Each structure stands twice: as structure tokens, then as C-alpha cells.
Amino acid sequence: ASVGVPGKKAKVPLRAAAPKAGRTILAVAVDSPDLVEAFLDGLKYDDKGLVVAIAQDVDTGAVLMQGFADRTAVRTTLTAKKATFFSRSRQQQWTKGETSGNFIAVKSVHVDCDKDSLIYMGVPDGPTCHTGAHTCYYWRVDGTEGAASVANGGARDGEEEAFSTLYELEATIKRRGAEVTKEGDKPSWTKRLLDNPELLCSKVREEAGELCESWEKEEGKERAASEMADVLYHAMVLLNLQGVAMEDVMAVLRNRFGTSGVEEKAARPPKK
């Protein structure tokens, strides 16, 4: 059965940085400095010698911040593997975290089709925003409670965040688990599952079986997508019960890129 879980925003917990396999511009920066200089030559800088530089969380997809970078800042990002920008107000290069300690470890760098903006995909060591928020984009504008609809709206004490669907669901599960059910009221389905681990585990197994049946019985793509949504939701509730964040799962998957599945499984420590 399909489960719909509407939600609002909450902060995603941070995790430790993890390496990412695969050759990127960063690898080229180490191996072929001449190619890096050629790449820097090809960027379309504005009249102040800058390009837009956006930092994005490699695991959650959250847009962390946007700044500007000159040629030197981009080169430093590629070689030092830390998000580096150019401060227009101070007229100098700065590496995110050099004051706060909240660095962004860059895993890959991407350039847009016009070559006038970059994305630094990385793992933040801590809050990115100077306010202490996970990202600088914590003010929602649209919606009934957004800043364009309500005076001083959209922030919710700095915990608003531009989540993708997966992390919106995770935040909703977390919030449902914290709900206190009044006497006489029925708890949400998520709350029931969290309060009954045996039921939760049985649902994870049941939904996984129904996903397999969607293939075995040739029920079609729409059915398969629906069953996968159920598997994902119930599995995420089980992760919440164990205190595991989705970003930690994504970091594990990222570490497996470029590694044989057989070799990766063989290298796992034995179960206790």
C-alpha cells in the first residue's frame, strides 16, 4: 500500500567527510597542471575577473552557498580540494572555513555550458552559513508561510532548508517520531511503526517482497515505482529508529563508486 507523508523542513545532521572514487577535474589538477591552466584560460570571467562559484553538498544535494571565484581561487580549489572563493568586499581570496573551521571538502568541480559558473560538490565539515544554519538558503519564499506571503515568514527559526524529496521525507519522519499523541487520538502511521519495531521490520520485508513481485508478475513501471516508494519509506523509518541519517547512507554509496561489488562485499568486516 502506498504511503504519503507530507512534510516541512528541518536540518539534516552532518556527517564526516568521505572520499569519492573516480577521475574528475580534481584528479587532473594533481596529474596535469598544464591542463588545469588551459581549463582556467577557457573560463569566461566577468569584467572583474570573476566567475560564480556554487557549493553543493555531494550527498544530500543541498545548495550550501554561492560566492565568486577568480582564477587563483579556482586553482586553489582544484589543488587544495577545499572550497575557495574571492571576497569582493575584502578584495582577497578566502577559503570557506579558514575562520570558522567549517571547511567544505571538495570532491568534484563542474562547469556550466557557458563556462562562467562552477559548482563545487563537497562535504561540509559543519554549518555553512555564518548564522549557524546548514546552508545559506534557509528562507523559503513561496507557500502560505513563505517570505513572499507572510511578514518575516519562511525562516522557522533558521531551520528552513531547501530539501530535495528524499530529505524532505527524512525530516518528516523525524518530526512524526517526536510527536506526542494525545489521549484518544490515533498516532500517525510513522509514529506507530517507530513505537513497534517488530511491525516496522515486518513491513520492510513485506514491501521488499511486493517490489520483487512487481517484476515477477510483470505489473509494469508504475507499480514498480509505487512499491519502491513504499520500500524506501519503510526503510527510512527503520533507519530513523537506529539513528542513521540518509546522508550517511549516501556517503557509503559514494565510497563504493569505482569498486567492484564483489570486492566491496568481500572486504566488509564479518557480522557480529
PDB file of C-alpha atoms in Angstrom:
ATOM      1  CA  ALA A   1       0.000   0.000   0.000  1.00  0.00           C
ATOM      2  CA  SER A   2       1.252   3.468  -0.838  1.00  0.00           C
ATOM      3  CA  VAL A   3       2.152   5.805   1.990  1.00  0.00           C
ATOM      4  CA  GLY A   4       2.007   9.572   1.565  1.00  0.00           C
ATOM      5  CA  VAL A   5       3.993  11.640   4.028  1.00  0.00           C
ATOM      6  CA  PRO A   6       3.651  15.416   3.617  1.00  0.00           C
ATOM      7  CA  GLY A   7       6.302  17.421   5.370  1.00  0.00           C
ATOM      8  CA  LYS A   8       8.043  20.585   6.387  1.00  0.00           C
ATOM      9  CA  LYS A   9      11.672  21.419   6.925  1.00  0.00           C
ATOM     10  CA  ALA A  10      14.334  20.507   9.479  1.00  0.00           C
ATOM     11  CA  LYS A  11      18.104  20.448   9.472  1.00  0.00           C
ATOM     12  CA  VAL A  12      19.908  17.433   8.102  1.00  0.00           C
ATOM     13  CA  PRO A  13      22.569  16.162  10.543  1.00  0.00           C
ATOM     14  CA  LEU A  14      26.140  16.486   9.336  1.00  0.00           C
ATOM     15  CA  ARG A  15      28.485  13.568   8.713  1.00  0.00           C
ATOM     16  CA  ALA A  16      32.190  13.046   8.406  1.00  0.00           C
ATOM     17  CA  ALA A  17      33.814  13.609   5.032  1.00  0.00           C
ATOM     18  CA  ALA A  18      34.361  10.524   2.916  1.00  0.00           C
ATOM     19  CA  PRO A  19      36.493  10.083  -0.204  1.00  0.00           C
ATOM     20  CA  LYS A  20      34.933   9.705  -3.620  1.00  0.00           C
ATOM     21  CA  ALA A  21      36.332   7.413  -6.267  1.00  0.00           C
ATOM     22  CA  GLY A  22      36.628   8.348  -9.924  1.00  0.00           C
ATOM     23  CA  ARG A  23      38.677  10.749 -12.021  1.00  0.00           C
ATOM     24  CA  THR A  24      37.496  14.362 -12.009  1.00  0.00           C
ATOM     25  CA  ILE A  25      38.951  17.817 -12.648  1.00  0.00           C
ATOM     26  CA  LEU A  26      40.496  17.437  -9.172  1.00  0.00           C
ATOM     27  CA  ALA A  27      42.486  14.408 -10.308  1.00  0.00           C
ATOM     28  CA  VAL A  28      43.639  16.299 -13.372  1.00  0.00           C
ATOM     29  CA  ALA A  29      44.771  19.158 -11.116  1.00  0.00           C
ATOM     30  CA  VAL A  30      47.240  16.810  -9.467  1.00  0.00           C
ATOM     31  CA  ASP A  31      48.329  14.914 -12.561  1.00  0.00           C
ATOM     32  CA  SER A  32      48.374  17.638 -15.232  1.00  0.00           C
ATOM     33  CA  PRO A  33      48.812  21.212 -14.004  1.00  0.00           C
ATOM     34  CA  ASP A  34      49.178  22.395 -17.615  1.00  0.00           C
ATOM     35  CA  LEU A  35      45.701  21.131 -18.406  1.00  0.00           C
ATOM     36  CA  VAL A  36      44.366  22.968 -15.347  1.00  0.00           C
ATOM     37  CA  GLU A  37      45.848  26.224 -16.598  1.00  0.00           C
ATOM     38  CA  ALA A  38      44.287  25.585 -20.004  1.00  0.00           C
ATOM     39  CA  PHE A  39      40.945  24.999 -18.298  1.00  0.00           C
ATOM     40  CA  LEU A  40      41.308  28.246 -16.324  1.00  0.00           C
ATOM     41  CA  ASP A  41      42.133  30.071 -19.563  1.00  0.00           C
ATOM     42  CA  GLY A  42      38.845  28.858 -21.018  1.00  0.00           C
ATOM     43  CA  LEU A  43      36.594  30.212 -18.253  1.00  0.00           C
ATOM     44  CA  LYS A  44      34.522  33.292 -19.084  1.00  0.00           C
ATOM     45  CA  TYR A  45      35.336  35.734 -16.301  1.00  0.00           C
ATOM     46  CA  ASP A  46      33.281  38.904 -15.820  1.00  0.00           C
ATOM     47  CA  ASP A  47      34.784  42.403 -16.053  1.00  0.00           C
ATOM     48  CA  LYS A  48      36.203  41.949 -12.541  1.00  0.00           C
ATOM     49  CA  GLY A  49      37.839  38.650 -13.395  1.00  0.00           C
ATOM     50  CA  LEU A  50      35.302  36.507 -11.506  1.00  0.00           C
ATOM     51  CA  VAL A  51      33.039  33.535 -12.124  1.00  0.00           C
ATOM     52  CA  VAL A  52      30.110  32.398  -9.999  1.00  0.00           C
ATOM     53  CA  ALA A  53      31.000  29.530  -7.648  1.00  0.00           C
ATOM     54  CA  ILE A  54      28.258  27.475  -6.001  1.00  0.00           C
ATOM     55  CA  ALA A  55      28.982  24.971  -3.228  1.00  0.00           C
ATOM     56  CA  GLN A  56      26.671  21.952  -3.125  1.00  0.00           C
ATOM     57  CA  ASP A  57      26.527  19.013  -0.729  1.00  0.00           C
ATOM     58  CA  VAL A  58      27.664  15.967  -2.691  1.00  0.00           C
ATOM     59  CA  ASP A  59      25.471  13.573  -0.703  1.00  0.00           C
ATOM     60  CA  THR A  60      22.283  15.493   0.110  1.00  0.00           C
ATOM     61  CA  GLY A  61      22.234  17.740  -2.946  1.00  0.00           C
ATOM     62  CA  ALA A  62      21.655  20.787  -0.722  1.00  0.00           C
ATOM     63  CA  VAL A  63      22.905  24.063  -2.189  1.00  0.00           C
ATOM     64  CA  LEU A  64      25.190  25.297   0.577  1.00  0.00           C
ATOM     65  CA  MET A  65      26.251  28.746  -0.603  1.00  0.00           C
ATOM     66  CA  GLN A  66      27.042  30.899  -3.617  1.00  0.00           C
ATOM     67  CA  GLY A  67      30.070  33.111  -3.994  1.00  0.00           C
ATOM     68  CA  PHE A  68      32.540  34.273  -6.624  1.00  0.00           C
ATOM     69  CA  ALA A  69      35.952  32.987  -7.571  1.00  0.00           C
ATOM     70  CA  ASP A  70      38.850  34.420  -9.523  1.00  0.00           C
ATOM     71  CA  ARG A  71      41.406  32.358 -11.396  1.00  0.00           C
ATOM     72  CA  THR A  72      43.556  31.843  -8.301  1.00  0.00           C
ATOM     73  CA  ALA A  73      40.619  30.780  -6.148  1.00  0.00           C
ATOM     74  CA  VAL A  74      39.519  28.192  -8.688  1.00  0.00           C
ATOM     75  CA  ARG A  75      43.069  26.877  -8.970  1.00  0.00           C
ATOM     76  CA  THR A  76      43.318  26.653  -5.169  1.00  0.00           C
ATOM     77  CA  THR A  77      40.026  24.768  -5.008  1.00  0.00           C
ATOM     78  CA  LEU A  78      41.287  22.269  -7.565  1.00  0.00           C
ATOM     79  CA  THR A  79      44.650  21.717  -5.911  1.00  0.00           C
ATOM     80  CA  ALA A  80      43.830  22.039  -2.189  1.00  0.00           C
ATOM     81  CA  LYS A  81      40.395  20.379  -2.557  1.00  0.00           C
ATOM     82  CA  LYS A  82      38.744  22.938  -0.286  1.00  0.00           C
ATOM     83  CA  ALA A  83      36.044  25.337  -1.486  1.00  0.00           C
ATOM     84  CA  THR A  84      37.801  28.640  -2.122  1.00  0.00           C
ATOM     85  CA  PHE A  85      36.329  31.956  -3.261  1.00  0.00           C
ATOM     86  CA  PHE A  86      37.206  35.602  -3.856  1.00  0.00           C
ATOM     87  CA  SER A  87      35.739  38.146  -1.449  1.00  0.00           C
ATOM     88  CA  ARG A  88      34.521  41.186  -3.352  1.00  0.00           C
ATOM     89  CA  SER A  89      34.194  43.238  -0.165  1.00  0.00           C
ATOM     90  CA  ARG A  90      37.687  42.441   1.130  1.00  0.00           C
ATOM     91  CA  GLN A  91      39.224  42.079  -2.336  1.00  0.00           C
ATOM     92  CA  GLN A  92      41.058  38.907  -1.425  1.00  0.00           C
ATOM     93  CA  GLN A  93      40.908  35.155  -1.745  1.00  0.00           C
ATOM     94  CA  TRP A  94      39.347  33.178   1.092  1.00  0.00           C
ATOM     95  CA  THR A  95      38.802  29.502   1.775  1.00  0.00           C
ATOM     96  CA  LYS A  96      35.477  28.635   3.352  1.00  0.00           C
ATOM     97  CA  GLY A  97      36.194  27.574   6.944  1.00  0.00           C
ATOM     98  CA  GLU A  98      39.519  29.345   7.433  1.00  0.00           C
ATOM     99  CA  THR A  99      37.932  31.361  10.266  1.00  0.00           C
ATOM    100  CA  SER A 100      35.094  29.133  11.483  1.00  0.00           C
ATOM    101  CA  GLY A 101      36.778  25.781  10.888  1.00  0.00           C
ATOM    102  CA  ASN A 102      33.772  24.678   8.830  1.00  0.00           C
ATOM    103  CA  PHE A 103      35.566  23.759   5.621  1.00  0.00           C
ATOM    104  CA  ILE A 104      33.913  22.233   2.558  1.00  0.00           C
ATOM    105  CA  ALA A 105      35.972  19.288   1.319  1.00  0.00           C
ATOM    106  CA  VAL A 106      35.565  19.383  -2.458  1.00  0.00           C
ATOM    107  CA  LYS A 107      35.025  16.036  -4.205  1.00  0.00           C
ATOM    108  CA  SER A 108      34.429  17.274  -7.744  1.00  0.00           C
ATOM    109  CA  VAL A 109      34.144  20.522  -9.695  1.00  0.00           C
ATOM    110  CA  HIS A 110      31.718  21.132 -12.567  1.00  0.00           C
ATOM    111  CA  VAL A 111      31.461  23.970 -15.074  1.00  0.00           C
ATOM    112  CA  ASP A 112      28.310  25.142 -16.861  1.00  0.00           C
ATOM    113  CA  CYS A 113      27.815  25.257 -20.643  1.00  0.00           C
ATOM    114  CA  ASP A 114      28.739  28.964 -20.836  1.00  0.00           C
ATOM    115  CA  LYS A 115      31.855  28.433 -18.689  1.00  0.00           C
ATOM    116  CA  ASP A 116      31.012  31.378 -16.440  1.00  0.00           C
ATOM    117  CA  SER A 117      29.912  29.478 -13.339  1.00  0.00           C
ATOM    118  CA  LEU A 118      31.150  26.496 -11.337  1.00  0.00           C
ATOM    119  CA  ILE A 119      29.717  24.021  -8.854  1.00  0.00           C
ATOM    120  CA  TYR A 120      31.910  22.738  -6.042  1.00  0.00           C
ATOM    121  CA  MET A 121      30.473  19.365  -4.995  1.00  0.00           C
ATOM    122  CA  GLY A 122      31.700  18.651  -1.487  1.00  0.00           C
ATOM    123  CA  VAL A 123      31.184  17.577   2.104  1.00  0.00           C
ATOM    124  CA  PRO A 124      30.762  20.359   4.696  1.00  0.00           C
ATOM    125  CA  ASP A 125      32.596  19.957   7.999  1.00  0.00           C
ATOM    126  CA  GLY A 126      29.895  21.936   9.796  1.00  0.00           C
ATOM    127  CA  PRO A 127      27.314  24.672   9.226  1.00  0.00           C
ATOM    128  CA  THR A 128      27.992  26.606   6.037  1.00  0.00           C
ATOM    129  CA  CYS A 129      26.085  29.800   6.823  1.00  0.00           C
ATOM    130  CA  HIS A 130      27.548  32.417   9.171  1.00  0.00           C
ATOM    131  CA  THR A 131      24.211  32.257  11.056  1.00  0.00           C
ATOM    132  CA  GLY A 132      24.931  28.653  12.026  1.00  0.00           C
ATOM    133  CA  ALA A 133      22.434  27.197   9.537  1.00  0.00           C
ATOM    134  CA  HIS A 134      23.366  24.138   7.485  1.00  0.00           C
ATOM    135  CA  THR A 135      23.066  26.143   4.268  1.00  0.00           C
ATOM    136  CA  CYS A 136      22.699  29.820   3.400  1.00  0.00           C
ATOM    137  CA  TYR A 137      19.380  29.012   1.703  1.00  0.00           C
ATOM    138  CA  TYR A 138      17.085  28.586   4.688  1.00  0.00           C
ATOM    139  CA  TRP A 139      14.470  31.229   3.831  1.00  0.00           C
ATOM    140  CA  ARG A 140      11.525  29.834   1.886  1.00  0.00           C
ATOM    141  CA  VAL A 141       9.836  32.415  -0.343  1.00  0.00           C
ATOM    142  CA  ASP A 142       6.746  30.727  -1.794  1.00  0.00           C
ATOM    143  CA  GLY A 143       3.918  28.923   0.012  1.00  0.00           C
ATOM    144  CA  THR A 144       1.406  30.101   2.580  1.00  0.00           C
ATOM    145  CA  GLU A 145       4.121  30.634   5.196  1.00  0.00           C
ATOM    146  CA  GLY A 146       6.817  31.901   2.842  1.00  0.00           C
ATOM    147  CA  ALA A 147       8.542  35.257   2.925  1.00  0.00           C
ATOM    148  CA  ALA A 148       6.509  36.436  -0.080  1.00  0.00           C
ATOM    149  CA  SER A 149       3.241  35.680   1.721  1.00  0.00           C
ATOM    150  CA  VAL A 150       3.849  36.463   5.399  1.00  0.00           C
ATOM    151  CA  ALA A 151       5.889  39.219   7.037  1.00  0.00           C
ATOM    152  CA  ASN A 152       9.078  37.663   8.442  1.00  0.00           C
ATOM    153  CA  GLY A 153       7.918  34.315   7.061  1.00  0.00           C
ATOM    154  CA  GLY A 154       9.894  31.471   5.638  1.00  0.00           C
ATOM    155  CA  ALA A 155      12.616  31.012   8.240  1.00  0.00           C
ATOM    156  CA  ARG A 156      11.190  28.984  11.132  1.00  0.00           C
ATOM    157  CA  ASP A 157      13.997  29.968  13.474  1.00  0.00           C
ATOM    158  CA  GLY A 158      16.655  29.336  10.844  1.00  0.00           C
ATOM    159  CA  GLU A 159      15.703  25.693  10.337  1.00  0.00           C
ATOM    160  CA  GLU A 160      14.090  26.110   6.925  1.00  0.00           C
ATOM    161  CA  GLU A 161      16.072  24.364   4.227  1.00  0.00           C
ATOM    162  CA  ALA A 162      15.659  23.708   0.514  1.00  0.00           C
ATOM    163  CA  PHE A 163      15.343  19.931   0.737  1.00  0.00           C
ATOM    164  CA  SER A 164      15.001  17.524  -2.160  1.00  0.00           C
ATOM    165  CA  THR A 165      12.198  14.955  -1.949  1.00  0.00           C
ATOM    166  CA  LEU A 166      14.271  12.305  -0.171  1.00  0.00           C
ATOM    167  CA  TYR A 167      15.435  14.609   2.609  1.00  0.00           C
ATOM    168  CA  GLU A 168      12.009  16.210   2.926  1.00  0.00           C
ATOM    169  CA  LEU A 169      10.725  12.721   3.686  1.00  0.00           C
ATOM    170  CA  GLU A 170      13.509  12.107   6.194  1.00  0.00           C
ATOM    171  CA  ALA A 171      12.721  15.346   8.009  1.00  0.00           C
ATOM    172  CA  THR A 172       9.023  14.443   8.110  1.00  0.00           C
ATOM    173  CA  ILE A 173       9.766  11.008   9.593  1.00  0.00           C
ATOM    174  CA  LYS A 174      11.900  12.638  12.267  1.00  0.00           C
ATOM    175  CA  ARG A 175       9.152  15.099  13.107  1.00  0.00           C
ATOM    176  CA  ARG A 176       6.486  12.373  13.246  1.00  0.00           C
ATOM    177  CA  GLY A 177       8.630  10.422  15.688  1.00  0.00           C
ATOM    178  CA  ALA A 178       8.814  13.409  18.031  1.00  0.00           C
ATOM    179  CA  GLU A 179       5.042  13.912  18.060  1.00  0.00           C
ATOM    180  CA  VAL A 180       3.176  13.365  21.309  1.00  0.00           C
ATOM    181  CA  THR A 181      -0.148  11.621  20.742  1.00  0.00           C
ATOM    182  CA  LYS A 182      -2.946  12.976  22.884  1.00  0.00           C
ATOM    183  CA  GLU A 183      -5.172  10.564  24.714  1.00  0.00           C
ATOM    184  CA  GLY A 184      -7.973   9.425  22.423  1.00  0.00           C
ATOM    185  CA  ASP A 185      -6.129  10.418  19.222  1.00  0.00           C
ATOM    186  CA  LYS A 186      -4.682   7.951  16.753  1.00  0.00           C
ATOM    187  CA  PRO A 187      -0.929   8.230  16.151  1.00  0.00           C
ATOM    188  CA  SER A 188       0.381   8.681  12.635  1.00  0.00           C
ATOM    189  CA  TRP A 189       1.438   5.563  10.740  1.00  0.00           C
ATOM    190  CA  THR A 190       5.076   6.611  11.088  1.00  0.00           C
ATOM    191  CA  LYS A 191       4.676   7.002  14.851  1.00  0.00           C
ATOM    192  CA  ARG A 192       3.053   3.558  15.079  1.00  0.00           C
ATOM    193  CA  LEU A 193       5.958   1.999  13.207  1.00  0.00           C
ATOM    194  CA  LEU A 194       8.569   3.699  15.373  1.00  0.00           C
ATOM    195  CA  ASP A 195       6.777   2.565  18.523  1.00  0.00           C
ATOM    196  CA  ASN A 196       6.532  -1.012  17.243  1.00  0.00           C
ATOM    197  CA  PRO A 197       9.870  -2.204  15.783  1.00  0.00           C
ATOM    198  CA  GLU A 198       8.515  -5.709  15.160  1.00  0.00           C
ATOM    199  CA  LEU A 199       5.723  -4.291  12.987  1.00  0.00           C
ATOM    200  CA  LEU A 200       8.211  -1.998  11.253  1.00  0.00           C
ATOM    201  CA  CYS A 201      10.579  -4.831  10.336  1.00  0.00           C
ATOM    202  CA  SER A 202       7.681  -6.937   9.061  1.00  0.00           C
ATOM    203  CA  LYS A 203       6.595  -4.036   6.814  1.00  0.00           C
ATOM    204  CA  VAL A 204      10.105  -3.603   5.396  1.00  0.00           C
ATOM    205  CA  ARG A 205      10.168  -7.298   4.472  1.00  0.00           C
ATOM    206  CA  GLU A 206       6.613  -7.182   3.117  1.00  0.00           C
ATOM    207  CA  GLU A 207       7.227  -4.156   0.909  1.00  0.00           C
ATOM    208  CA  ALA A 208      10.503  -5.585  -0.411  1.00  0.00           C
ATOM    209  CA  GLY A 209       8.623  -8.740  -1.384  1.00  0.00           C
ATOM    210  CA  GLU A 210       5.964  -6.705  -3.210  1.00  0.00           C
ATOM    211  CA  LEU A 211       8.674  -4.864  -5.135  1.00  0.00           C
ATOM    212  CA  CYS A 212      10.050  -8.212  -6.323  1.00  0.00           C
ATOM    213  CA  GLU A 213       6.537  -9.315  -7.269  1.00  0.00           C
ATOM    214  CA  SER A 214       6.145  -6.244  -9.456  1.00  0.00           C
ATOM    215  CA  TRP A 215       8.867  -7.742 -11.640  1.00  0.00           C
ATOM    216  CA  GLU A 216       7.845 -11.389 -11.310  1.00  0.00           C
ATOM    217  CA  LYS A 217       4.217 -10.633 -12.190  1.00  0.00           C
ATOM    218  CA  GLU A 218       5.100  -8.065 -14.866  1.00  0.00           C
ATOM    219  CA  GLU A 219       2.993  -5.393 -13.180  1.00  0.00           C
ATOM    220  CA  GLY A 220       4.653  -2.540 -15.036  1.00  0.00           C
ATOM    221  CA  LYS A 221       6.797   0.523 -14.322  1.00  0.00           C
ATOM    222  CA  GLU A 222       4.152   2.487 -12.433  1.00  0.00           C
ATOM    223  CA  ARG A 223       3.587  -0.364  -9.996  1.00  0.00           C
ATOM    224  CA  ALA A 224       7.324  -0.885  -9.564  1.00  0.00           C
ATOM    225  CA  ALA A 225       7.820   2.809  -8.772  1.00  0.00           C
ATOM    226  CA  SER A 226       4.969   2.694  -6.239  1.00  0.00           C
ATOM    227  CA  GLU A 227       6.352  -0.384  -4.499  1.00  0.00           C
ATOM    228  CA  MET A 228       9.854   1.111  -4.436  1.00  0.00           C
ATOM    229  CA  ALA A 229       8.441   4.225  -2.794  1.00  0.00           C
ATOM    230  CA  ASP A 230       6.961   2.011  -0.077  1.00  0.00           C
ATOM    231  CA  VAL A 231      10.236   0.143   0.407  1.00  0.00           C
ATOM    232  CA  LEU A 232      12.166   3.399   0.634  1.00  0.00           C
ATOM    233  CA  TYR A 233       9.765   4.991   3.114  1.00  0.00           C
ATOM    234  CA  HIS A 234       9.663   1.999   5.477  1.00  0.00           C
ATOM    235  CA  ALA A 235      13.435   1.504   5.245  1.00  0.00           C
ATOM    236  CA  MET A 236      13.962   5.180   6.126  1.00  0.00           C
ATOM    237  CA  VAL A 237      11.699   4.813   9.162  1.00  0.00           C
ATOM    238  CA  LEU A 238      13.868   1.874  10.250  1.00  0.00           C
ATOM    239  CA  LEU A 239      16.998   3.979   9.743  1.00  0.00           C
ATOM    240  CA  ASN A 240      15.469   6.723  11.884  1.00  0.00           C
ATOM    241  CA  LEU A 241      14.809   4.169  14.627  1.00  0.00           C
ATOM    242  CA  GLN A 242      18.517   3.282  14.563  1.00  0.00           C
ATOM    243  CA  GLY A 243      19.713   6.892  14.428  1.00  0.00           C
ATOM    244  CA  VAL A 244      21.160   6.560  10.908  1.00  0.00           C
ATOM    245  CA  ALA A 245      20.932   9.601   8.610  1.00  0.00           C
ATOM    246  CA  MET A 246      20.324   9.241   4.882  1.00  0.00           C
ATOM    247  CA  GLU A 247      23.399  11.324   4.165  1.00  0.00           C
ATOM    248  CA  ASP A 248      25.469   8.627   5.894  1.00  0.00           C
ATOM    249  CA  VAL A 249      23.919   6.040   3.576  1.00  0.00           C
ATOM    250  CA  MET A 250      24.723   8.240   0.573  1.00  0.00           C
ATOM    251  CA  ALA A 251      28.319   8.602   1.759  1.00  0.00           C
ATOM    252  CA  VAL A 252      28.635   4.799   1.922  1.00  0.00           C
ATOM    253  CA  LEU A 253      27.292   4.513  -1.624  1.00  0.00           C
ATOM    254  CA  ARG A 254      29.669   7.249  -2.804  1.00  0.00           C
ATOM    255  CA  ASN A 255      32.611   5.344  -1.327  1.00  0.00           C
ATOM    256  CA  ARG A 256      31.618   2.304  -3.360  1.00  0.00           C
ATOM    257  CA  PHE A 257      31.794   4.095  -6.705  1.00  0.00           C
ATOM    258  CA  GLY A 258      34.522   2.600  -8.872  1.00  0.00           C
ATOM    259  CA  THR A 259      34.751  -0.514  -6.702  1.00  0.00           C
ATOM    260  CA  SER A 260      33.665  -3.983  -7.759  1.00  0.00           C
ATOM    261  CA  GLY A 261      30.570  -5.086  -5.854  1.00  0.00           C
ATOM    262  CA  VAL A 262      32.117  -8.498  -5.295  1.00  0.00           C
ATOM    263  CA  GLU A 263      35.328  -6.988  -3.918  1.00  0.00           C
ATOM    264  CA  GLU A 264      33.453  -4.483  -1.758  1.00  0.00           C
ATOM    265  CA  LYS A 265      31.309  -7.190  -0.177  1.00  0.00           C
ATOM    266  CA  ALA A 266      34.310  -9.432   0.432  1.00  0.00           C
ATOM    267  CA  ALA A 267      36.109  -6.578   2.212  1.00  0.00           C
ATOM    268  CA  ARG A 268      33.288  -5.967   4.701  1.00  0.00           C
ATOM    269  CA  PRO A 269      34.044  -6.931   8.318  1.00  0.00           C
ATOM    270  CA  PRO A 270      32.243 -10.091   9.480  1.00  0.00           C
ATOM    271  CA  LYS A 271      28.881  -9.634  11.187  1.00  0.00           C
ATOM    272  CA  LYS A 272      28.931  -9.956  14.962  1.00  0.00           C
TER     273      LYS A 272
END
